Short mmCIF file of C-alpha atoms in Angstrom, two decimals:
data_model
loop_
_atom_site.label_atom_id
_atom_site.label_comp_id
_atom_site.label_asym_id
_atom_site.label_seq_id
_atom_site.Cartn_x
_atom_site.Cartn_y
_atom_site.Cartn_z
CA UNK A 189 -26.66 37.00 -40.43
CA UNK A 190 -27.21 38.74 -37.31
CA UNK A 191 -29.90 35.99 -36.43
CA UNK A 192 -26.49 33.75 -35.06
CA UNK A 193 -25.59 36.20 -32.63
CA UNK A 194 -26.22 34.49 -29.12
CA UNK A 195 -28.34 37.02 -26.67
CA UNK A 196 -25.81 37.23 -24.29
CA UNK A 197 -23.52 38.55 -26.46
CA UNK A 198 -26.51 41.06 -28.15
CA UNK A 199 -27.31 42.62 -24.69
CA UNK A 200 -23.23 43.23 -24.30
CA UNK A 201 -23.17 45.02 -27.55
CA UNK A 202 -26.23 47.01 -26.63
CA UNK A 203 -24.62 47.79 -23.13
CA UNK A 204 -21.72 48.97 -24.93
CA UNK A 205 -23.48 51.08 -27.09
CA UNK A 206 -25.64 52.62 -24.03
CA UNK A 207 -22.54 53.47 -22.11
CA UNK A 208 -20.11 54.65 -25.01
CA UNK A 209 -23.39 57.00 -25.63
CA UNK A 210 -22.70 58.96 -22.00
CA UNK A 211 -19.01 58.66 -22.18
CA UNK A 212 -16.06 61.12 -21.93
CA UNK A 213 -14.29 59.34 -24.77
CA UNK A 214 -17.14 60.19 -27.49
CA UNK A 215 -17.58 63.15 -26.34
CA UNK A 216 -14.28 64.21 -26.94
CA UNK A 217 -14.21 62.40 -30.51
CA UNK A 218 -17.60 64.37 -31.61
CA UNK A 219 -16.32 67.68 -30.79
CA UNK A 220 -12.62 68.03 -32.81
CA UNK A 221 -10.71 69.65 -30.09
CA UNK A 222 -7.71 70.23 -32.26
CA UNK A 223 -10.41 72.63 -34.24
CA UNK A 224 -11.04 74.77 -31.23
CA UNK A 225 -9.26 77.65 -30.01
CA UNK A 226 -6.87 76.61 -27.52
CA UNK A 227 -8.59 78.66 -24.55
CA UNK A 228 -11.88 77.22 -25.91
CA UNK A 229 -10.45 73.37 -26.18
CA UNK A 230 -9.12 73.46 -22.43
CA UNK A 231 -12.65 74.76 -21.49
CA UNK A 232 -14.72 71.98 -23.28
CA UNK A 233 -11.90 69.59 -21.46
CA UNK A 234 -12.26 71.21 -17.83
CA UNK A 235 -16.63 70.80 -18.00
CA UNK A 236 -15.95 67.47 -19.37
CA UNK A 237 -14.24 65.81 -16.72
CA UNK A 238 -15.84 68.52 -14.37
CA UNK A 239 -16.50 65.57 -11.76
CA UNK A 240 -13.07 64.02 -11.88
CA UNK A 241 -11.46 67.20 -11.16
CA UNK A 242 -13.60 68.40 -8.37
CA UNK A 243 -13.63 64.79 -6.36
CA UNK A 244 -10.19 62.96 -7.42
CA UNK A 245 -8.02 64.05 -4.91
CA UNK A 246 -5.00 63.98 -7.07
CA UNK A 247 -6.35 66.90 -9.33
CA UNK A 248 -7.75 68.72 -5.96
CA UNK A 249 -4.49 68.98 -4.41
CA UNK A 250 -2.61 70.48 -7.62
CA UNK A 251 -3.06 73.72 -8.57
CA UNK A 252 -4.86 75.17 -11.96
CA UNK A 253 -2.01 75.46 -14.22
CA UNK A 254 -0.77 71.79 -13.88
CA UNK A 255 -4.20 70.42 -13.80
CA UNK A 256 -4.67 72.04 -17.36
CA UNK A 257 -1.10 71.05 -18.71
CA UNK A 258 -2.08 67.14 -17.08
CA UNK A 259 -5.30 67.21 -18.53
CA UNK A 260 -3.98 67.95 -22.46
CA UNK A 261 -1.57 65.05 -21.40
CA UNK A 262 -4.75 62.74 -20.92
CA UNK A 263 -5.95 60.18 -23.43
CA UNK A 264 -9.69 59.04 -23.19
CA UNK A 265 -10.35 55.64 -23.29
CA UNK A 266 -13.24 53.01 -22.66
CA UNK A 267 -12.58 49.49 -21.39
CA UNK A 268 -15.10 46.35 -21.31
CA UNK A 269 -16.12 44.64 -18.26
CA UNK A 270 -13.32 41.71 -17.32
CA UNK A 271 -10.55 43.30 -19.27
CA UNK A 272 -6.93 43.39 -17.06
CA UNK A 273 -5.73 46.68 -17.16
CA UNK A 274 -2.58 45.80 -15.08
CA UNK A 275 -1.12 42.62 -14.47
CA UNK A 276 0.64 41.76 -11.01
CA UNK A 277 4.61 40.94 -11.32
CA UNK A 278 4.55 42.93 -14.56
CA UNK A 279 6.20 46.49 -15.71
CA UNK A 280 3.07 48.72 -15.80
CA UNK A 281 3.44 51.89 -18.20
CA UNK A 282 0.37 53.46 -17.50
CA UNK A 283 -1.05 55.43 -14.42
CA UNK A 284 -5.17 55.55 -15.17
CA UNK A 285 -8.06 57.77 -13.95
CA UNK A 286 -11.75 56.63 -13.76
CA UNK A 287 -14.20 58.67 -14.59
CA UNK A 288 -17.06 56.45 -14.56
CA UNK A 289 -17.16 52.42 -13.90
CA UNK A 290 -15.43 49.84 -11.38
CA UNK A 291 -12.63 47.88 -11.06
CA UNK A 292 -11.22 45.38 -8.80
CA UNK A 293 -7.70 45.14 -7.37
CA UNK A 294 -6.62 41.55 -6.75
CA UNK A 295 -3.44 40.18 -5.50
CA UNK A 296 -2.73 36.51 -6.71
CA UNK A 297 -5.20 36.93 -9.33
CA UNK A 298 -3.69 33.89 -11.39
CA UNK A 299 -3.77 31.72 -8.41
CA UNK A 300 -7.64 30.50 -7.77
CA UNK A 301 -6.79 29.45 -4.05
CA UNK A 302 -4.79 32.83 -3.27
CA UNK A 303 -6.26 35.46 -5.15
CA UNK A 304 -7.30 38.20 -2.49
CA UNK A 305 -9.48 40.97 -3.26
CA UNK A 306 -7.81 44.11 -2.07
CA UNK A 307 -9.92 47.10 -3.28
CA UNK A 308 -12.83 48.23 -5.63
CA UNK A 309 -12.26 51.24 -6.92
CA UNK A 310 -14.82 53.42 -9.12
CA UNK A 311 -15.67 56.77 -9.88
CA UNK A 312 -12.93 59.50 -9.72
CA UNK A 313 -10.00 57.58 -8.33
CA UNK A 314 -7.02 56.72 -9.85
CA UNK A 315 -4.48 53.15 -10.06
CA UNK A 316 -0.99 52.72 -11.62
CA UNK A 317 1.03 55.47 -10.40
CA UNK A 318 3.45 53.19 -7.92
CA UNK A 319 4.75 51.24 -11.10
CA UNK A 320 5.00 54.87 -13.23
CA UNK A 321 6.88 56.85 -10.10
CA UNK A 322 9.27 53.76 -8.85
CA UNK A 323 9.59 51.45 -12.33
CA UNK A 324 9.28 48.29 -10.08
CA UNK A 325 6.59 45.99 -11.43
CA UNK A 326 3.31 45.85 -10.45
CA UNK A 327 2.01 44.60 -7.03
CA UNK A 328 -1.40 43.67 -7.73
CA UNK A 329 -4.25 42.77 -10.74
CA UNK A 330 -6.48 44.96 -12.13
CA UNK A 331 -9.83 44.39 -13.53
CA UNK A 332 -12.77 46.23 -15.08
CA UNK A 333 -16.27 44.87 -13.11
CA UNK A 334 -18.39 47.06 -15.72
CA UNK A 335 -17.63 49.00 -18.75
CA UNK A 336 -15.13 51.88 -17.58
CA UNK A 337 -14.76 55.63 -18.83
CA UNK A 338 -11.00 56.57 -18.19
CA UNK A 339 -8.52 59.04 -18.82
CA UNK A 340 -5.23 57.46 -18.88
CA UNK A 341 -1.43 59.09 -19.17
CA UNK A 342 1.43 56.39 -20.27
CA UNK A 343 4.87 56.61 -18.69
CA UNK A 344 6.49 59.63 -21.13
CA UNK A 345 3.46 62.02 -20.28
CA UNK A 346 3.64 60.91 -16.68
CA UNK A 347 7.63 62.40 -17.10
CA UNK A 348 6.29 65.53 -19.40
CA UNK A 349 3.77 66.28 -16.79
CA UNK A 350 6.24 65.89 -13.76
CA UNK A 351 8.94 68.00 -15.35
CA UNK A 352 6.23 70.48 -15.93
CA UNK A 353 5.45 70.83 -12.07
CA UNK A 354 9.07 70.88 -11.19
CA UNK A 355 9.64 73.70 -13.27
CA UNK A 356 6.43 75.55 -11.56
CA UNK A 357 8.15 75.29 -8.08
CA UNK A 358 6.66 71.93 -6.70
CA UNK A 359 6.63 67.68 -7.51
CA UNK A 360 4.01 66.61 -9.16
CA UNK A 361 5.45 63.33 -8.12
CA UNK A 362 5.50 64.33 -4.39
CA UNK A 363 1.25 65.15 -4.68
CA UNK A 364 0.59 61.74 -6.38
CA UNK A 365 2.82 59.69 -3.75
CA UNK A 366 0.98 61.65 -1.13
CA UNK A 367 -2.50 61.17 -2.45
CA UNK A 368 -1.60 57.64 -3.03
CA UNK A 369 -0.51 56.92 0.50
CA UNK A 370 -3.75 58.38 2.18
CA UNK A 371 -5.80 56.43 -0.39
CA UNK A 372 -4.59 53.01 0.38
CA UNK A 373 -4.53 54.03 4.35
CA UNK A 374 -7.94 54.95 3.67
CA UNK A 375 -8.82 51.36 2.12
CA UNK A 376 -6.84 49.43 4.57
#
């Protein structure tokens, strides 16, 4: 049966397989966080994602409490290489964080004789948060180059979270449009 399987698609399977072996998603599905004590659980979570919240900037600038209530908000998820995440002129409900792989931002992705790179981004940074804070849809494409680790938070735990940091004296809001806008001057 398994004879009929063409190579190319073997050695993606494999590559799967090799990354989903390193990533933060099984991880967290072989140890039962709901299980743990809750001190215990946010623990396990914080060395877990130790990188993303020592180099993203977004979790840098907030301060420990809200990183911890953002980071139970967080759903782990793994994403093949050349699947669109985000589609340009389209309501985006989803604001993601990589932990580990690449993706490419286009604009005019649909259109072979406009599409424009605009960015790669990989470890540690973070895309979708214009369409979550502003509801407008999205502005550009984005696609997975290799197999990508994230953490993503939808639309109602984007408002959770942001209610959260209002009610702790600051905008969660304000330190992801701020983090945002040095990014892209960054990249520009």
């Amino acid at each position: 049966r398994f004879k009929l399987v063409p190579a190319a698609l073997t050695k993606q399977i494999v590559d799967f397989f090799e990354f989903q072996m390193t990533s933060t998603k099984t991880v967290m599905q072989l140890s039962d966080l709901r299980e743990l004590p809750l001190e215990l659980a946010m623990r396990l979570t914080c060395q877990i994602n130790r990188r993303l919240l020592t180099e993203c900037p977004l979790f840098v600038s907030l301060p420990a409490d809200s990183v911890l209530h953002l980071l139970h908000s967080l759903r782990p998820v793994v994403y093949t290489p050349t699947h669109v995440l985000i589609h340009e002129n389209t309501q985006n409900n989803t604001m993601f964080f990589i932990n580990n792989g690449s993706v490419n931002v286009w604009r005019n992705f649909n259109s072979p004789a406009r599409k424009q790179l605009l960015a790669t981004l990989s470890d540690n940074d973070f895309f979708g948060e214009a369409s979550l804070m502003t509801g407008a849809p999205a502005t550009a494409t984005v696609q997975c180059i290799s197999f990508c680790d994230m953490l993503v938070l939808s639309r109602e735990q984007f408002k959770t979270v942001t209610a959260h940091r209002k009610k702790m004296g600051g905008g969660f809001s304000d330190v992801v449009r701020t983090t945002a806008t040095k990014r892209n001057l960054t990249r520009a």
